[in-house]
Short mmCIF file of C-alpha atoms and ligand atoms in Angstrom, two decimals:
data_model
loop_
_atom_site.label_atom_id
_atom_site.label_comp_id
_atom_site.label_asym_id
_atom_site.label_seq_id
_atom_site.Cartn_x
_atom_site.Cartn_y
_atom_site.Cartn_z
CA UNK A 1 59.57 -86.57 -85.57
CA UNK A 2 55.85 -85.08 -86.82
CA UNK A 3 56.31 -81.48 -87.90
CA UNK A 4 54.50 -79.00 -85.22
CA UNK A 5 52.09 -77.17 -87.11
CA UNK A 6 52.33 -73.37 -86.60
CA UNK A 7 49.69 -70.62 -87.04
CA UNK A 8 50.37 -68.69 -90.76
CA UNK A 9 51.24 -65.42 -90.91
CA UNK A 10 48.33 -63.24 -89.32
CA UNK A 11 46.06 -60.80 -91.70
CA UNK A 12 46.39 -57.39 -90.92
CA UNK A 13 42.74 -57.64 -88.79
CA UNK A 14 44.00 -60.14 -86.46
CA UNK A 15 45.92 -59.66 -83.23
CA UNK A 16 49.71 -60.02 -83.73
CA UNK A 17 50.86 -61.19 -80.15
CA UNK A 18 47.83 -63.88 -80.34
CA UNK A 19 49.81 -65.34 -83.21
CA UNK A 20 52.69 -65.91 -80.66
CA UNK A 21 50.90 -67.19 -77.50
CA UNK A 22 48.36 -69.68 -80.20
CA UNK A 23 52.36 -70.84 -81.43
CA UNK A 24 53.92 -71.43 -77.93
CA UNK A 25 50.93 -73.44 -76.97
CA UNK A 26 51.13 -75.60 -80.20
CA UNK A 27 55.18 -76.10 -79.65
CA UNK A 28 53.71 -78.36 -76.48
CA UNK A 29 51.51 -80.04 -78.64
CA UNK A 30 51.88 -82.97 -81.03
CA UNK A 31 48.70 -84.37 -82.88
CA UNK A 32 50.76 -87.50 -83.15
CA UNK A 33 49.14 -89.26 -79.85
CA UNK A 34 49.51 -92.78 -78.06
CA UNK A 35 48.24 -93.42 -74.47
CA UNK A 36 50.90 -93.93 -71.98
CA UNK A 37 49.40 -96.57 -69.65
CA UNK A 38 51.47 -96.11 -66.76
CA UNK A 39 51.06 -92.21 -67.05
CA UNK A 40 47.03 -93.43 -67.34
CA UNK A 41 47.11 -95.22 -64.61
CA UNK A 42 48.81 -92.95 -62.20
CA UNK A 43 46.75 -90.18 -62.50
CA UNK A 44 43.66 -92.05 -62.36
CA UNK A 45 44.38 -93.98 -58.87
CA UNK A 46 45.81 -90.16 -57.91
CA UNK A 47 42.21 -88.65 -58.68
CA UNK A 48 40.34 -91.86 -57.32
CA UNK A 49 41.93 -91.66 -53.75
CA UNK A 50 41.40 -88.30 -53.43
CA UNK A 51 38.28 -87.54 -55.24
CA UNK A 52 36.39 -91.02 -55.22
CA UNK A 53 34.37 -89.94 -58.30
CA UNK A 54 33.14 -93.52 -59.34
CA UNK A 55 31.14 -93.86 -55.76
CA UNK A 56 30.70 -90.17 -54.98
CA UNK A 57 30.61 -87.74 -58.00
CA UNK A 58 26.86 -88.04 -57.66
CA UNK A 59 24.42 -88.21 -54.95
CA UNK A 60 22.28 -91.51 -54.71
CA UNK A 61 19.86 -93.12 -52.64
CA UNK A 62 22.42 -95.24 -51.41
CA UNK A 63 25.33 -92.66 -50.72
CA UNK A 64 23.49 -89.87 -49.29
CA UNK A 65 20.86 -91.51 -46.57
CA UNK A 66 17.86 -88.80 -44.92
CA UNK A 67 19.46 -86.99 -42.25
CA UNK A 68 22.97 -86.46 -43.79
CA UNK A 69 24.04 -83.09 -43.76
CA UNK A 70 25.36 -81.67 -47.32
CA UNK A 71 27.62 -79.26 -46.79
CA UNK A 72 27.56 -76.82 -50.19
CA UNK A 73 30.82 -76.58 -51.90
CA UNK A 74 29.88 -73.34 -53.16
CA UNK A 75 29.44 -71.68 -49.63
CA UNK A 76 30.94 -73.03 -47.18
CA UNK A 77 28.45 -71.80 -44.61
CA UNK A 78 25.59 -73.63 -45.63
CA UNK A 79 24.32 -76.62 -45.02
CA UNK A 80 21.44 -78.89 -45.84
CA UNK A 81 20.04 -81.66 -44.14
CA UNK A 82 18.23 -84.38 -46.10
CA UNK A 83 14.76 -84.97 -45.12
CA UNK A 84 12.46 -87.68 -46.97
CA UNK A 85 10.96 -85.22 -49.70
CA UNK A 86 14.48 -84.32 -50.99
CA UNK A 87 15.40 -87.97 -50.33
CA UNK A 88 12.97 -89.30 -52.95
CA UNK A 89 14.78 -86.84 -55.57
CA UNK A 90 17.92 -88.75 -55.21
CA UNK A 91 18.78 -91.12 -58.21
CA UNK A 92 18.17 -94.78 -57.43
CA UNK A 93 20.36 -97.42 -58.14
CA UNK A 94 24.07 -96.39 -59.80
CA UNK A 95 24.28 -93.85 -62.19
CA UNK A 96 27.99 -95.92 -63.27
CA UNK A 97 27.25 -99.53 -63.68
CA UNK A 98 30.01 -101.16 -61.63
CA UNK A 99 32.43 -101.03 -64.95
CA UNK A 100 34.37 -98.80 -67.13
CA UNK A 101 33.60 -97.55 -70.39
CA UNK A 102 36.30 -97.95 -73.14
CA UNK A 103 35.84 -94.62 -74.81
CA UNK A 104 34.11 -91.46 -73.48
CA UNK A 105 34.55 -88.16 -75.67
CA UNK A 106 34.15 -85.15 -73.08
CA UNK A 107 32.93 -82.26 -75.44
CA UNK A 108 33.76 -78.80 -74.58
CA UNK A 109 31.67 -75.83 -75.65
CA UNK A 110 34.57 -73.77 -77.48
CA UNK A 111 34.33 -72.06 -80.55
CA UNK A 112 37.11 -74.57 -82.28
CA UNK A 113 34.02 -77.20 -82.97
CA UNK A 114 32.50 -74.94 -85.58
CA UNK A 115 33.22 -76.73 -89.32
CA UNK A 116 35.49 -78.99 -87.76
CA UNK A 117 33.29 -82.28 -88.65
CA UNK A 118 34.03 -84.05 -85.29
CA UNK A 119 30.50 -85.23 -85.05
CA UNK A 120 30.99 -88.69 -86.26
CA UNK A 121 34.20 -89.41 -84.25
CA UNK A 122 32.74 -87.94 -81.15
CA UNK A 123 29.45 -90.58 -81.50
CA UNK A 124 31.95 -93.38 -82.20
CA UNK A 125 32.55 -93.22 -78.33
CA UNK A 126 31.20 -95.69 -76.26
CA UNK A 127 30.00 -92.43 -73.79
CA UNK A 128 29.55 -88.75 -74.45
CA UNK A 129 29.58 -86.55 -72.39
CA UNK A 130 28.64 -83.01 -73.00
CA UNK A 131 28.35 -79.60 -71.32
CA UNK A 132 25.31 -77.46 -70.08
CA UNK A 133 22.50 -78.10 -72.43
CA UNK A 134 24.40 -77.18 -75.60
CA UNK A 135 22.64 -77.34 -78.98
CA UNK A 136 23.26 -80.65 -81.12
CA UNK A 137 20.11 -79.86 -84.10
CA UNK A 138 20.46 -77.45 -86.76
CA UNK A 139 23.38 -78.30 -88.15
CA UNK A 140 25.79 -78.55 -85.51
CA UNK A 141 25.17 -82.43 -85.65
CA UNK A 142 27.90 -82.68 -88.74
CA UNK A 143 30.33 -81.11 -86.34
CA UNK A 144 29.34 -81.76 -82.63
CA UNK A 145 27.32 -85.42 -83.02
CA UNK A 146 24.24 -86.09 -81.75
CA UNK A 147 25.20 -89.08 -78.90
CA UNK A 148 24.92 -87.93 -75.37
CA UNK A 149 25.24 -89.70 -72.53
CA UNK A 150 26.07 -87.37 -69.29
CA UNK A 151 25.06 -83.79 -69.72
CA UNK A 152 25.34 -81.22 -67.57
CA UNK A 153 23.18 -78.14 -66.91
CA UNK A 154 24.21 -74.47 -65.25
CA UNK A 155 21.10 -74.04 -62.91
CA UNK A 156 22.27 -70.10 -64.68
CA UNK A 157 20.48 -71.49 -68.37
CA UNK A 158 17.44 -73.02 -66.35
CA UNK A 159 17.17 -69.60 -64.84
CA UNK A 160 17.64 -67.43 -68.37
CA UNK A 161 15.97 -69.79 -70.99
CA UNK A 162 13.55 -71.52 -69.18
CA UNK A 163 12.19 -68.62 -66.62
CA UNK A 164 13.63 -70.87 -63.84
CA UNK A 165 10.72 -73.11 -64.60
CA UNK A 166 8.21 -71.16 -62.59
CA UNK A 167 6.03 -71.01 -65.47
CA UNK A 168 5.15 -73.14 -68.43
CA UNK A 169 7.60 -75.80 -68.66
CA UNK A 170 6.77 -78.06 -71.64
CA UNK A 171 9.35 -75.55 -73.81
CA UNK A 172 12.11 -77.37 -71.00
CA UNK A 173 10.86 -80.59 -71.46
CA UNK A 174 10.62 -80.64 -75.28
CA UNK A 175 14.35 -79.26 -75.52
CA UNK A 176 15.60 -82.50 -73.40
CA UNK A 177 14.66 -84.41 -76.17
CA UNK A 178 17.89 -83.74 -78.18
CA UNK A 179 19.65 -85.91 -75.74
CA UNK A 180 17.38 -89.17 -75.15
CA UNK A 181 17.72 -90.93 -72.29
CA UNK A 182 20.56 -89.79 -70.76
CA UNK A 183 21.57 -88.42 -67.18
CA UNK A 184 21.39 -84.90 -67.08
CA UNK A 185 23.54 -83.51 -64.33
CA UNK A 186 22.88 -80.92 -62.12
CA UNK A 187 24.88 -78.92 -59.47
CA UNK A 188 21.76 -78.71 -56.89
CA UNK A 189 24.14 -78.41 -53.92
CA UNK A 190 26.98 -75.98 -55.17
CA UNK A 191 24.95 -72.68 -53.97
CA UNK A 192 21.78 -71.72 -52.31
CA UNK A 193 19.84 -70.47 -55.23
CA UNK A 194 20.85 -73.67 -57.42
CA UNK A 195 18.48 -76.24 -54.94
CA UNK A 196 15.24 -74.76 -55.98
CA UNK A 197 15.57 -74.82 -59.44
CA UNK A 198 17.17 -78.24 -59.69
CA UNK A 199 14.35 -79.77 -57.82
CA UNK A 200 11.83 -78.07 -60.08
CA UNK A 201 13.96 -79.64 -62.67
CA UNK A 202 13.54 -82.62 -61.24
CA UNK A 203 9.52 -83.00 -60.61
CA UNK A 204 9.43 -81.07 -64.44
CA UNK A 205 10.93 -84.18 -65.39
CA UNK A 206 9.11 -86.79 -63.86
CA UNK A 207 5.21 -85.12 -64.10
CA UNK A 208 6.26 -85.02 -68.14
CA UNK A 209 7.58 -88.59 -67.89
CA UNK A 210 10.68 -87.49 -69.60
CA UNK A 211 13.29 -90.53 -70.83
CA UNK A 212 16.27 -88.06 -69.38
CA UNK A 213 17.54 -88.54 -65.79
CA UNK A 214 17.97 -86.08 -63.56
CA UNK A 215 20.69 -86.74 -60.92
CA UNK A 216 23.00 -84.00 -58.67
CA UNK A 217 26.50 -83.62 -58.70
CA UNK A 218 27.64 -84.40 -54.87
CA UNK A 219 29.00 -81.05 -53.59
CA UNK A 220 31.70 -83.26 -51.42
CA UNK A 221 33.11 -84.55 -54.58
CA UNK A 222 33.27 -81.39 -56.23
CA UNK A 223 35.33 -79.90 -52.94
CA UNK A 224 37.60 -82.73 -53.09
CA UNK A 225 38.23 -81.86 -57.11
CA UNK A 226 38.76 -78.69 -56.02
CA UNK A 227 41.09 -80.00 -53.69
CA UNK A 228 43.11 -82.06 -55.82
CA UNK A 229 43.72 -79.47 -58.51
CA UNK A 230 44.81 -76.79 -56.01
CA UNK A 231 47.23 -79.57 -55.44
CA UNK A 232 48.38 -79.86 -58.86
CA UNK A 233 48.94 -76.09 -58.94
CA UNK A 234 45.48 -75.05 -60.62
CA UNK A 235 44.65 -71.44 -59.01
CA UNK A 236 41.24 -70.84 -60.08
CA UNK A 237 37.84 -69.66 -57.28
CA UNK A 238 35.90 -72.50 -59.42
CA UNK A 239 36.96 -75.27 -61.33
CA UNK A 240 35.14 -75.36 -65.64
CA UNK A 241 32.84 -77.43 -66.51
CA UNK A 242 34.85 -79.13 -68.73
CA UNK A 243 37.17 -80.01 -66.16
CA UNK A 244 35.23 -81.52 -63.70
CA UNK A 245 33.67 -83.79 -66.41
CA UNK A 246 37.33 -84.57 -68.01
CA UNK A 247 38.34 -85.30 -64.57
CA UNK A 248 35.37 -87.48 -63.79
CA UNK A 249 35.87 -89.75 -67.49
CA UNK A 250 39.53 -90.24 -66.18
CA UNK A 251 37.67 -92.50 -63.10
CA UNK A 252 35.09 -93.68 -65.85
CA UNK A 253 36.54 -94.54 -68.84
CA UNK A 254 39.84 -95.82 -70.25
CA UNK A 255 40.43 -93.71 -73.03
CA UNK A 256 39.39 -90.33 -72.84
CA UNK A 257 39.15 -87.96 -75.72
CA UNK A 258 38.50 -84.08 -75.43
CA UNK A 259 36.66 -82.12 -78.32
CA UNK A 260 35.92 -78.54 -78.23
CA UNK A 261 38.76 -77.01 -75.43
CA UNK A 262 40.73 -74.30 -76.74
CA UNK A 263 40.08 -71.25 -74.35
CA UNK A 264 41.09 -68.83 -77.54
CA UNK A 265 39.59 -66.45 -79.32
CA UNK A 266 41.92 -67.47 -82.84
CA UNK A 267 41.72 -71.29 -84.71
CA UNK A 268 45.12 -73.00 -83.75
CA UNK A 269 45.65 -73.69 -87.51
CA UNK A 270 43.49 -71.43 -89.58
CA UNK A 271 44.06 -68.54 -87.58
CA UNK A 272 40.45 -67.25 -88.28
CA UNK A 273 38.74 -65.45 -85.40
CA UNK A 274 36.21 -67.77 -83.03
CA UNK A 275 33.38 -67.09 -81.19
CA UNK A 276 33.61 -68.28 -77.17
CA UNK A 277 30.96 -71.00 -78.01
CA UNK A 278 29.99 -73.63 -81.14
CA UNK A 279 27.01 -72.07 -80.93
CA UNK A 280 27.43 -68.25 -79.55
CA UNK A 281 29.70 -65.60 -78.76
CA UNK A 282 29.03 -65.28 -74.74
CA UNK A 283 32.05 -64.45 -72.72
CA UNK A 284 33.43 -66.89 -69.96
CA UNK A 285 33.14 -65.12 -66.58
CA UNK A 286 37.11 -64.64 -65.95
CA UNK A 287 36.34 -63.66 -62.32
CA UNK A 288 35.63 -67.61 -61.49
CA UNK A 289 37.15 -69.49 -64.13
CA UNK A 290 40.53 -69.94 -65.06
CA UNK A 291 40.27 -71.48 -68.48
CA UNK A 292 43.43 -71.13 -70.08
CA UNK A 293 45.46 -72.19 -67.00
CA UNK A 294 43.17 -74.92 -66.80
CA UNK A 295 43.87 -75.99 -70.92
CA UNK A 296 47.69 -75.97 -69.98
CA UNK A 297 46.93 -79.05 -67.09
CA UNK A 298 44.86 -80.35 -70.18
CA UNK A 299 47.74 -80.00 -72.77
CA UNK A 300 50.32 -81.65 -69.76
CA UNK A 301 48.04 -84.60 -69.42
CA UNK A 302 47.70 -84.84 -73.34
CA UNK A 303 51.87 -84.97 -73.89
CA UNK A 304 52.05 -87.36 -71.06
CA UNK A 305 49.72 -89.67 -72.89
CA UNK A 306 46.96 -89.94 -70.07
CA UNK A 307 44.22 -87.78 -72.83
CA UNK A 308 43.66 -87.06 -76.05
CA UNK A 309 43.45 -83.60 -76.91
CA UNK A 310 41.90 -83.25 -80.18
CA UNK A 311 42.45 -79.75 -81.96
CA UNK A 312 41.71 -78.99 -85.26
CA UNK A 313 39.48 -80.58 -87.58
CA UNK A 314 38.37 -84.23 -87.62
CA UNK A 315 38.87 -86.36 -91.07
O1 CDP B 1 29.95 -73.67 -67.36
P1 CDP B 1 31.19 -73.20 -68.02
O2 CDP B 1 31.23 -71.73 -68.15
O3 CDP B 1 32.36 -73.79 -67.31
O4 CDP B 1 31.25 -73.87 -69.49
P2 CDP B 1 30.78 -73.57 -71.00
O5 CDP B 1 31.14 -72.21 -71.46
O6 CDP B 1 29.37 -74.00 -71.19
O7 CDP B 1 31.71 -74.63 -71.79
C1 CDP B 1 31.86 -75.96 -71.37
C2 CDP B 1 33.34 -76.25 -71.14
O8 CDP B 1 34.04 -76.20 -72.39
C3 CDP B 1 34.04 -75.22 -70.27
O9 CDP B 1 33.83 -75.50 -68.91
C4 CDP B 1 35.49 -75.33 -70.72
O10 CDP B 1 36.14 -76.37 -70.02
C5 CDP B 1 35.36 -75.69 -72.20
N1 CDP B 1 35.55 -74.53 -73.09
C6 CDP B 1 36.82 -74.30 -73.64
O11 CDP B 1 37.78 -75.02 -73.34
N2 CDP B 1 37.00 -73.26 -74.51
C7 CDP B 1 36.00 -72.44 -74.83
N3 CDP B 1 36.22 -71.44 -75.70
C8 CDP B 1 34.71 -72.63 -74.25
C9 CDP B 1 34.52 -73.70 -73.38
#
């Protein structure tokens, strides 16, 4: 059998009982991986039947017809019927060519990615798919990569980086070029305040002619996720980021790799201190998210073979 790694003894700065949860997570985790088809394969028709994700994660032109009424899965109260105007924001066409990828790398934001020189392995993926707008220039590249596929975007970082796009909006446009061409995600339909900003998002986009795509997350499909991990046993008010995109690959993609979850402030193996983020230190709001009850689904599906969790440094 592979030897578990443990955390070394702790320096006097760090936080002795850390040193005993970081070693009780790592006795349910083995770096030695193989995908367990079956295991694969169950929890993927299990999401599909309830969730739908490959049809109805996002909201298209020919899902979501003027006149239906979105109900947001933010507030249950409110409701939103399409008329033509918001119509014409919907994303033509499929966002998921009828197929499935054969690799897709999810990438986390956590602190874990910084000098762990994942980059390369994470653009070997067939489809990337990253996490509210996070930096890939400057140096990250080494460690993060540069491919992106599917990002997402907190309508929270349109609001605090980009002055909700009321104003001048070429700063928003010019910072979308780090990720190409690729879809850009946005929860329009979660909460009241998010529909504004996403559709300024949206006509930002197209008046700059901008190569990304903009496309919203369908607020019925992120209810039913909801759903299906309060069935699993996930008590949380609102599910990650991370895993509604890891749960999303699982419909997508056939082997699906996670870089950049470990909801702790301490490196698994070097035991150094981390910052919440690659990139900064800003606290996850505890009061919605349930992050480290949410890793130990993540670590389950990585021992039963259906993901691969990577931790730890990439050689
Ligand atoms: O929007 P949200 O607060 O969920 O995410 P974020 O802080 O931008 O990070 C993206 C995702 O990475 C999160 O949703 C988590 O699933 C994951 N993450 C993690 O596992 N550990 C961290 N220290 C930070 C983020």
């Amino acid at each position: 059998l592979p030897q578990k790694k443990t955390a070394p003894p702790t320096s006097k700065s760090s936080c002795r009982d850390c040193r005993e949860k970081i070693n009780k997570v790592l006795e349910q985790y083995s770096e030695d991986w193989k995908k367990q088809d079956e295991h694969f394969q169950k929890f993927r028709s299990q999401l599909s039947t309830k969730c739908h994700g490959l049809e109805k994660a996002t909201i298209t032109q020919a899902n979501t017809p003027v006149g239906t009424k979105l109900v947001y899965d933010g507030e249950k109260k409110r409701t939103l019927q399409v008329n033509p105007e918001i119509f014409s924001t919907f994303f033509k066409g499929h966002p998921f060519p009828n197929k499935t990828w054969h690799t897709c790398a999810v990438v986390g934001n956590g602190g874990i990615l910084v000098n762990s020189t994942c980059g390369k392995m994470i653009d070997s993926a067939e489809f990337v798919i990253r996490c509210n707008l996070p930096p890939l220039s400057n140096g990250y590249e080494k460690h993060v990569g540069i491919k992106t596929d599917l990002v997402t975007a907190n309508p929270s970082i349109l609001l605090e980086k980009f002055g909700a796009l009321m104003g001048r909006r070429r700063k928003f446009v010019e910072s979308m070029t780090s990720y190409g061409n690729s879809l850009l995600l946005l929860p329009a339909f979660s909460y009241g305040r998010n529909t504004p900003v996403s559709l300024r998002a949206f006509y930002t986009l197209e008046d700059f002619e901008s190569p990304v795509q903009p496309i919203f997350f369908n607020p019925g499909y992120l209810h039913n996720l909801a759903l299906f991990w309060r069935s699993q046993g996930l008590r949380t008010i609102r599910l990650s980021t991370g895993i509604i995109m890891t749960s999303l690959a699982l419909e997508l993609c056939d082997n699906v790799q996670l870089y950049g979850f470990w909801p702790f402030d301490f490196h698994p193996y070097s035991f150094q201190t981390l910052t919440n983020h690659y990139y900064d230190d800003r606290k996850t709001k505890t009061k919605f998210h349930a992050m480290p009850d949410e890793f130990s689904h993540l670590l389950r599906l990585h021992s039963q073979g259906v993901l691969k969790l990577h931790l730890g440094d990439c050689k």
